[in-house]
Amino acid sequence: MMYRQLATMYTARIGVVILSLMLLSCGRVAEWRGPVGLRASVSAEQTVLPGDLVTLTADDGFGGRNSSIRVTWTASTQNAEGVILNNANSLQASFTAPSTMGTYIFHFQATNGDFWANASTKIHVQPIIVSAGSLQNVLPGDPVTLRGSYNTNDVTRRDLPIEWVAATGNPATVTLSGATTLSPTFVAPGVVGEYVFKLSVRNGTFVGQSW
């Protein structure tokens, strides 16, 4: 009886060794390592303006070098109707920020068919907020500097096209120097009155304005 038990234990151990050798010879160990390296990481949250080109980047744990890994980007918010994702089945997707303000959530998934890794990031679309500066009281002949500003974004922080115009008062008497900069200048005209200047900042087809 004792001999049979020992024989059974010995046979079982031999079976484990043979199975391990079979897995090694078939390359199954390399296959098993895949899920260990599989992961999903995405770029940080961004604040953008309407019309901005937004890039979403991700990593699947293999840098896109493993052809057996399938990746997908999806917009998972209710207001995502205006979002068209380019290259949604790649590690780097892009879209044009819509005109509808709000927070958009994008979901990234990587899978080898047996295992899945997921991650999400947020894109905040905000309006172009423009300020034409504060009220100034000046005398005829005084040099005047207008001081405008607008909000930047996390995509490029580039300078956007700017335009100042004299909107009310007696515009014909005002000559703006540097009307396409944030700080144009002019000499206060001799005609006394209130002059209102409008600042417009354009981002593609989207415009922010302030008086």
PDB file of C-alpha atoms in Angstrom:
ATOM      1  CA  MET A   1       0.000   0.000   0.000  1.00  0.00           C
ATOM      2  CA  MET A   2       2.773   2.419   0.894  1.00  0.00           C
ATOM      3  CA  TYR A   3       4.604   1.492  -2.302  1.00  0.00           C
ATOM      4  CA  ARG A   4       1.548   2.374  -4.405  1.00  0.00           C
ATOM      5  CA  GLN A   5       1.187   5.786  -2.758  1.00  0.00           C
ATOM      6  CA  LEU A   6       4.832   6.605  -3.362  1.00  0.00           C
ATOM      7  CA  ALA A   7       4.522   5.476  -6.953  1.00  0.00           C
ATOM      8  CA  THR A   8       1.499   7.690  -7.461  1.00  0.00           C
ATOM      9  CA  MET A   9       3.219  10.759  -5.999  1.00  0.00           C
ATOM     10  CA  TYR A  10       6.293  10.099  -8.105  1.00  0.00           C
ATOM     11  CA  THR A  11       4.206   9.760 -11.241  1.00  0.00           C
ATOM     12  CA  ALA A  12       2.394  13.029 -10.525  1.00  0.00           C
ATOM     13  CA  ARG A  13       5.649  14.915 -10.093  1.00  0.00           C
ATOM     14  CA  ILE A  14       6.986  13.472 -13.328  1.00  0.00           C
ATOM     15  CA  GLY A  15       3.782  14.615 -15.030  1.00  0.00           C
ATOM     16  CA  VAL A  16       4.308  18.211 -13.815  1.00  0.00           C
ATOM     17  CA  VAL A  17       7.858  18.209 -15.109  1.00  0.00           C
ATOM     18  CA  ILE A  18       6.769  16.847 -18.503  1.00  0.00           C
ATOM     19  CA  LEU A  19       3.964  19.437 -18.734  1.00  0.00           C
ATOM     20  CA  SER A  20       6.372  22.274 -17.929  1.00  0.00           C
ATOM     21  CA  LEU A  21       8.780  21.057 -20.607  1.00  0.00           C
ATOM     22  CA  MET A  22       5.936  20.892 -23.116  1.00  0.00           C
ATOM     23  CA  LEU A  23       4.928  24.481 -22.363  1.00  0.00           C
ATOM     24  CA  LEU A  24       8.503  25.646 -22.812  1.00  0.00           C
ATOM     25  CA  SER A  25       8.945  23.786 -26.068  1.00  0.00           C
ATOM     26  CA  CYS A  26       5.680  25.184 -27.474  1.00  0.00           C
ATOM     27  CA  GLY A  27       6.575  28.754 -26.614  1.00  0.00           C
ATOM     28  CA  ARG A  28       3.616  29.134 -24.237  1.00  0.00           C
ATOM     29  CA  VAL A  29       5.793  30.875 -21.642  1.00  0.00           C
ATOM     30  CA  ALA A  30       6.330  33.836 -24.020  1.00  0.00           C
ATOM     31  CA  GLU A  31       2.592  33.899 -24.605  1.00  0.00           C
ATOM     32  CA  TRP A  32       1.937  34.040 -20.880  1.00  0.00           C
ATOM     33  CA  ARG A  33       4.230  37.022 -20.434  1.00  0.00           C
ATOM     34  CA  GLY A  34       2.041  39.170 -22.711  1.00  0.00           C
ATOM     35  CA  PRO A  35      -0.755  39.897 -20.207  1.00  0.00           C
ATOM     36  CA  VAL A  36       1.841  40.783 -17.570  1.00  0.00           C
ATOM     37  CA  GLY A  37       3.144  43.619 -19.749  1.00  0.00           C
ATOM     38  CA  LEU A  38      -0.304  44.726 -20.947  1.00  0.00           C
ATOM     39  CA  ARG A  39      -1.374  48.029 -19.466  1.00  0.00           C
ATOM     40  CA  ALA A  40      -3.287  51.197 -20.301  1.00  0.00           C
ATOM     41  CA  SER A  41      -1.957  54.651 -19.512  1.00  0.00           C
ATOM     42  CA  VAL A  42      -3.175  57.890 -21.075  1.00  0.00           C
ATOM     43  CA  SER A  43      -2.190  61.538 -21.320  1.00  0.00           C
ATOM     44  CA  ALA A  44      -3.136  63.994 -18.585  1.00  0.00           C
ATOM     45  CA  GLU A  45      -6.272  66.141 -18.578  1.00  0.00           C
ATOM     46  CA  GLN A  46      -6.237  69.144 -20.920  1.00  0.00           C
ATOM     47  CA  THR A  47      -8.042  72.471 -21.044  1.00  0.00           C
ATOM     48  CA  VAL A  48      -8.696  73.599 -24.619  1.00  0.00           C
ATOM     49  CA  LEU A  49     -10.596  76.174 -26.651  1.00  0.00           C
ATOM     50  CA  PRO A  50     -13.305  75.463 -29.243  1.00  0.00           C
ATOM     51  CA  GLY A  51     -11.671  74.676 -32.564  1.00  0.00           C
ATOM     52  CA  ASP A  52      -8.402  73.437 -31.046  1.00  0.00           C
ATOM     53  CA  LEU A  53      -6.876  70.260 -32.444  1.00  0.00           C
ATOM     54  CA  VAL A  54      -6.589  67.941 -29.439  1.00  0.00           C
ATOM     55  CA  THR A  55      -4.263  64.936 -29.349  1.00  0.00           C
ATOM     56  CA  LEU A  56      -4.912  61.956 -27.065  1.00  0.00           C
ATOM     57  CA  THR A  57      -1.924  59.700 -26.390  1.00  0.00           C
ATOM     58  CA  ALA A  58      -1.791  56.303 -24.695  1.00  0.00           C
ATOM     59  CA  ASP A  59       0.511  53.383 -23.991  1.00  0.00           C
ATOM     60  CA  ASP A  60      -0.435  49.691 -24.122  1.00  0.00           C
ATOM     61  CA  GLY A  61       2.676  48.463 -22.324  1.00  0.00           C
ATOM     62  CA  PHE A  62       4.409  47.543 -25.568  1.00  0.00           C
ATOM     63  CA  GLY A  63       4.657  50.918 -27.266  1.00  0.00           C
ATOM     64  CA  GLY A  64       2.494  49.665 -30.120  1.00  0.00           C
ATOM     65  CA  ARG A  65       5.076  47.043 -31.111  1.00  0.00           C
ATOM     66  CA  ASN A  66       2.927  44.026 -30.254  1.00  0.00           C
ATOM     67  CA  SER A  67       0.604  43.390 -33.201  1.00  0.00           C
ATOM     68  CA  SER A  68      -1.617  41.085 -31.126  1.00  0.00           C
ATOM     69  CA  ILE A  69      -2.703  44.004 -28.927  1.00  0.00           C
ATOM     70  CA  ARG A  70      -5.824  45.833 -30.109  1.00  0.00           C
ATOM     71  CA  VAL A  71      -6.452  49.358 -28.851  1.00  0.00           C
ATOM     72  CA  THR A  72      -9.542  51.564 -28.993  1.00  0.00           C
ATOM     73  CA  TRP A  73     -10.374  55.152 -28.033  1.00  0.00           C
ATOM     74  CA  THR A  74     -14.024  56.085 -27.396  1.00  0.00           C
ATOM     75  CA  ALA A  75     -15.772  59.238 -26.200  1.00  0.00           C
ATOM     76  CA  SER A  76     -17.887  58.220 -23.232  1.00  0.00           C
ATOM     77  CA  THR A  77     -19.815  61.398 -22.387  1.00  0.00           C
ATOM     78  CA  GLN A  78     -23.369  62.326 -23.364  1.00  0.00           C
ATOM     79  CA  ASN A  79     -22.275  65.537 -25.112  1.00  0.00           C
ATOM     80  CA  ALA A  80     -19.853  63.692 -27.390  1.00  0.00           C
ATOM     81  CA  GLU A  81     -22.059  63.886 -30.493  1.00  0.00           C
ATOM     82  CA  GLY A  82     -19.920  66.725 -31.847  1.00  0.00           C
ATOM     83  CA  VAL A  83     -16.682  64.806 -31.405  1.00  0.00           C
ATOM     84  CA  ILE A  84     -15.178  62.950 -34.354  1.00  0.00           C
ATOM     85  CA  LEU A  85     -12.174  60.857 -33.312  1.00  0.00           C
ATOM     86  CA  ASN A  86      -9.402  60.378 -35.837  1.00  0.00           C
ATOM     87  CA  ASN A  87      -7.262  57.215 -35.596  1.00  0.00           C
ATOM     88  CA  ALA A  88      -9.426  55.832 -32.790  1.00  0.00           C
ATOM     89  CA  ASN A  89      -7.717  52.421 -33.089  1.00  0.00           C
ATOM     90  CA  SER A  90      -4.215  53.675 -32.469  1.00  0.00           C
ATOM     91  CA  LEU A  91      -2.187  54.845 -29.490  1.00  0.00           C
ATOM     92  CA  GLN A  92      -2.516  58.459 -30.647  1.00  0.00           C
ATOM     93  CA  ALA A  93      -5.971  59.741 -31.547  1.00  0.00           C
ATOM     94  CA  SER A  94      -7.084  63.297 -32.255  1.00  0.00           C
ATOM     95  CA  PHE A  95     -10.192  65.440 -32.638  1.00  0.00           C
ATOM     96  CA  THR A  96     -11.230  69.052 -33.057  1.00  0.00           C
ATOM     97  CA  ALA A  97     -12.639  70.551 -29.866  1.00  0.00           C
ATOM     98  CA  PRO A  98     -16.374  71.181 -30.408  1.00  0.00           C
ATOM     99  CA  SER A  99     -18.246  74.413 -29.844  1.00  0.00           C
ATOM    100  CA  THR A 100     -20.230  72.909 -26.957  1.00  0.00           C
ATOM    101  CA  MET A 101     -18.472  73.800 -23.730  1.00  0.00           C
ATOM    102  CA  GLY A 102     -17.984  71.216 -21.015  1.00  0.00           C
ATOM    103  CA  THR A 103     -15.911  68.259 -19.925  1.00  0.00           C
ATOM    104  CA  TYR A 104     -15.430  65.352 -22.308  1.00  0.00           C
ATOM    105  CA  ILE A 105     -14.287  61.945 -21.063  1.00  0.00           C
ATOM    106  CA  PHE A 106     -12.297  59.660 -23.353  1.00  0.00           C
ATOM    107  CA  HIS A 107     -11.836  55.982 -22.626  1.00  0.00           C
ATOM    108  CA  PHE A 108      -8.856  53.927 -23.823  1.00  0.00           C
ATOM    109  CA  GLN A 109      -8.808  50.129 -23.882  1.00  0.00           C
ATOM    110  CA  ALA A 110      -6.032  47.692 -24.802  1.00  0.00           C
ATOM    111  CA  THR A 111      -6.658  43.955 -25.154  1.00  0.00           C
ATOM    112  CA  ASN A 112      -5.006  40.807 -26.449  1.00  0.00           C
ATOM    113  CA  GLY A 113      -8.354  38.998 -26.595  1.00  0.00           C
ATOM    114  CA  ASP A 114      -8.016  37.391 -23.170  1.00  0.00           C
ATOM    115  CA  PHE A 115      -7.011  40.307 -20.974  1.00  0.00           C
ATOM    116  CA  TRP A 116      -8.096  43.958 -20.961  1.00  0.00           C
ATOM    117  CA  ALA A 117      -6.541  47.139 -19.604  1.00  0.00           C
ATOM    118  CA  ASN A 118      -8.474  50.399 -19.364  1.00  0.00           C
ATOM    119  CA  ALA A 119      -7.779  54.068 -18.655  1.00  0.00           C
ATOM    120  CA  SER A 120      -9.598  57.384 -19.072  1.00  0.00           C
ATOM    121  CA  THR A 121      -8.737  61.058 -19.417  1.00  0.00           C
ATOM    122  CA  LYS A 122     -10.725  64.312 -19.473  1.00  0.00           C
ATOM    123  CA  ILE A 123     -10.698  67.209 -21.918  1.00  0.00           C
ATOM    124  CA  HIS A 124     -12.197  70.488 -20.697  1.00  0.00           C
ATOM    125  CA  VAL A 125     -13.531  72.707 -23.492  1.00  0.00           C
ATOM    126  CA  GLN A 126     -13.878  76.304 -22.343  1.00  0.00           C
ATOM    127  CA  PRO A 127     -14.910  79.449 -24.215  1.00  0.00           C
ATOM    128  CA  ILE A 128     -12.488  82.109 -25.408  1.00  0.00           C
ATOM    129  CA  ILE A 129     -12.618  84.586 -22.522  1.00  0.00           C
ATOM    130  CA  VAL A 130     -11.572  88.041 -23.655  1.00  0.00           C
ATOM    131  CA  SER A 131     -11.021  91.223 -21.648  1.00  0.00           C
ATOM    132  CA  ALA A 132     -10.582  94.647 -23.244  1.00  0.00           C
ATOM    133  CA  GLY A 133      -9.187  96.110 -20.039  1.00  0.00           C
ATOM    134  CA  SER A 134     -10.494  98.641 -17.557  1.00  0.00           C
ATOM    135  CA  LEU A 135     -11.959 102.116 -18.063  1.00  0.00           C
ATOM    136  CA  GLN A 136      -9.426 104.901 -18.551  1.00  0.00           C
ATOM    137  CA  ASN A 137      -9.928 108.654 -18.137  1.00  0.00           C
ATOM    138  CA  VAL A 138      -7.588 110.716 -20.315  1.00  0.00           C
ATOM    139  CA  LEU A 139      -7.199 114.235 -21.680  1.00  0.00           C
ATOM    140  CA  PRO A 140      -7.064 115.256 -25.341  1.00  0.00           C
ATOM    141  CA  GLY A 141      -3.564 114.645 -26.682  1.00  0.00           C
ATOM    142  CA  ASP A 142      -2.667 112.049 -24.040  1.00  0.00           C
ATOM    143  CA  PRO A 143      -0.931 108.872 -25.206  1.00  0.00           C
ATOM    144  CA  VAL A 144      -3.232 105.933 -24.445  1.00  0.00           C
ATOM    145  CA  THR A 145      -2.408 102.216 -24.240  1.00  0.00           C
ATOM    146  CA  LEU A 146      -5.177  99.640 -24.344  1.00  0.00           C
ATOM    147  CA  ARG A 147      -4.473  96.465 -22.378  1.00  0.00           C
ATOM    148  CA  GLY A 148      -6.357  93.397 -23.530  1.00  0.00           C
ATOM    149  CA  SER A 149      -6.060  89.763 -22.529  1.00  0.00           C
ATOM    150  CA  TYR A 150      -7.549  86.356 -23.244  1.00  0.00           C
ATOM    151  CA  ASN A 151      -7.317  82.885 -21.778  1.00  0.00           C
ATOM    152  CA  THR A 152      -4.757  80.425 -23.126  1.00  0.00           C
ATOM    153  CA  ASN A 153      -5.072  76.663 -23.407  1.00  0.00           C
ATOM    154  CA  ASP A 154      -3.120  73.459 -22.803  1.00  0.00           C
ATOM    155  CA  VAL A 155      -2.829  72.455 -26.455  1.00  0.00           C
ATOM    156  CA  THR A 156      -0.333  74.908 -27.917  1.00  0.00           C
ATOM    157  CA  ARG A 157      -0.546  78.100 -25.831  1.00  0.00           C
ATOM    158  CA  ARG A 158      -0.091  79.879 -29.142  1.00  0.00           C
ATOM    159  CA  ASP A 159      -0.922  83.488 -29.906  1.00  0.00           C
ATOM    160  CA  LEU A 160      -4.342  83.810 -31.504  1.00  0.00           C
ATOM    161  CA  PRO A 161      -5.281  86.413 -34.136  1.00  0.00           C
ATOM    162  CA  ILE A 162      -6.309  89.694 -32.477  1.00  0.00           C
ATOM    163  CA  GLU A 163      -8.181  92.736 -33.749  1.00  0.00           C
ATOM    164  CA  TRP A 164      -9.015  96.033 -32.036  1.00  0.00           C
ATOM    165  CA  VAL A 165     -11.526  98.492 -33.498  1.00  0.00           C
ATOM    166  CA  ALA A 166     -12.950 101.766 -32.229  1.00  0.00           C
ATOM    167  CA  ALA A 167     -16.606 100.794 -31.854  1.00  0.00           C
ATOM    168  CA  THR A 168     -18.317 103.955 -30.565  1.00  0.00           C
ATOM    169  CA  GLY A 169     -17.524 107.608 -29.955  1.00  0.00           C
ATOM    170  CA  ASN A 170     -15.928 109.238 -32.969  1.00  0.00           C
ATOM    171  CA  PRO A 171     -13.896 106.389 -34.508  1.00  0.00           C
ATOM    172  CA  ALA A 172     -12.711 108.478 -37.445  1.00  0.00           C
ATOM    173  CA  THR A 173     -10.647 110.607 -35.071  1.00  0.00           C
ATOM    174  CA  VAL A 174      -8.772 107.626 -33.614  1.00  0.00           C
ATOM    175  CA  THR A 175      -5.740 106.004 -35.247  1.00  0.00           C
ATOM    176  CA  LEU A 176      -4.783 102.778 -33.523  1.00  0.00           C
ATOM    177  CA  SER A 177      -1.164 101.645 -33.681  1.00  0.00           C
ATOM    178  CA  GLY A 178      -0.666  97.890 -33.167  1.00  0.00           C
ATOM    179  CA  ALA A 179      -4.340  97.039 -33.611  1.00  0.00           C
ATOM    180  CA  THR A 180      -3.463  93.331 -33.979  1.00  0.00           C
ATOM    181  CA  THR A 181      -1.662  93.159 -30.617  1.00  0.00           C
ATOM    182  CA  LEU A 182      -3.002  93.002 -27.082  1.00  0.00           C
ATOM    183  CA  SER A 183      -1.644  96.456 -26.257  1.00  0.00           C
ATOM    184  CA  PRO A 184      -2.311  98.937 -29.084  1.00  0.00           C
ATOM    185  CA  THR A 185      -1.758 102.664 -28.612  1.00  0.00           C
ATOM    186  CA  PHE A 186      -3.305 105.896 -29.852  1.00  0.00           C
ATOM    187  CA  VAL A 187      -3.347 109.586 -29.064  1.00  0.00           C
ATOM    188  CA  ALA A 188      -6.537 110.759 -27.373  1.00  0.00           C
ATOM    189  CA  PRO A 189      -8.474 112.832 -29.927  1.00  0.00           C
ATOM    190  CA  GLY A 190      -9.493 116.441 -29.470  1.00  0.00           C
ATOM    191  CA  VAL A 191     -13.166 115.564 -29.613  1.00  0.00           C
ATOM    192  CA  VAL A 192     -14.250 115.049 -26.018  1.00  0.00           C
ATOM    193  CA  GLY A 193     -16.462 112.047 -25.302  1.00  0.00           C
ATOM    194  CA  GLU A 194     -16.551 108.362 -24.446  1.00  0.00           C
ATOM    195  CA  TYR A 195     -14.766 106.017 -26.811  1.00  0.00           C
ATOM    196  CA  VAL A 196     -15.395 102.289 -26.728  1.00  0.00           C
ATOM    197  CA  PHE A 197     -12.921  99.857 -28.242  1.00  0.00           C
ATOM    198  CA  LYS A 198     -13.789  96.285 -29.135  1.00  0.00           C
ATOM    199  CA  LEU A 199     -11.264  93.473 -28.840  1.00  0.00           C
ATOM    200  CA  SER A 200     -11.854  90.306 -30.888  1.00  0.00           C
ATOM    201  CA  VAL A 201      -9.811  87.113 -30.531  1.00  0.00           C
ATOM    202  CA  ARG A 202     -10.282  84.402 -33.129  1.00  0.00           C
ATOM    203  CA  ASN A 203      -9.589  80.679 -32.918  1.00  0.00           C
ATOM    204  CA  GLY A 204     -10.556  79.211 -36.284  1.00  0.00           C
ATOM    205  CA  THR A 205     -14.267  79.961 -36.724  1.00  0.00           C
ATOM    206  CA  PHE A 206     -14.758  80.721 -33.015  1.00  0.00           C
ATOM    207  CA  VAL A 207     -14.488  84.324 -31.816  1.00  0.00           C
ATOM    208  CA  GLY A 208     -14.346  85.848 -28.350  1.00  0.00           C
ATOM    209  CA  GLN A 209     -15.079  89.549 -27.942  1.00  0.00           C
ATOM    210  CA  SER A 210     -14.991  92.230 -25.279  1.00  0.00           C
ATOM    211  CA  TRP A 211     -15.745  95.968 -25.161  1.00  0.00           C
TER     212      TRP A 211
END
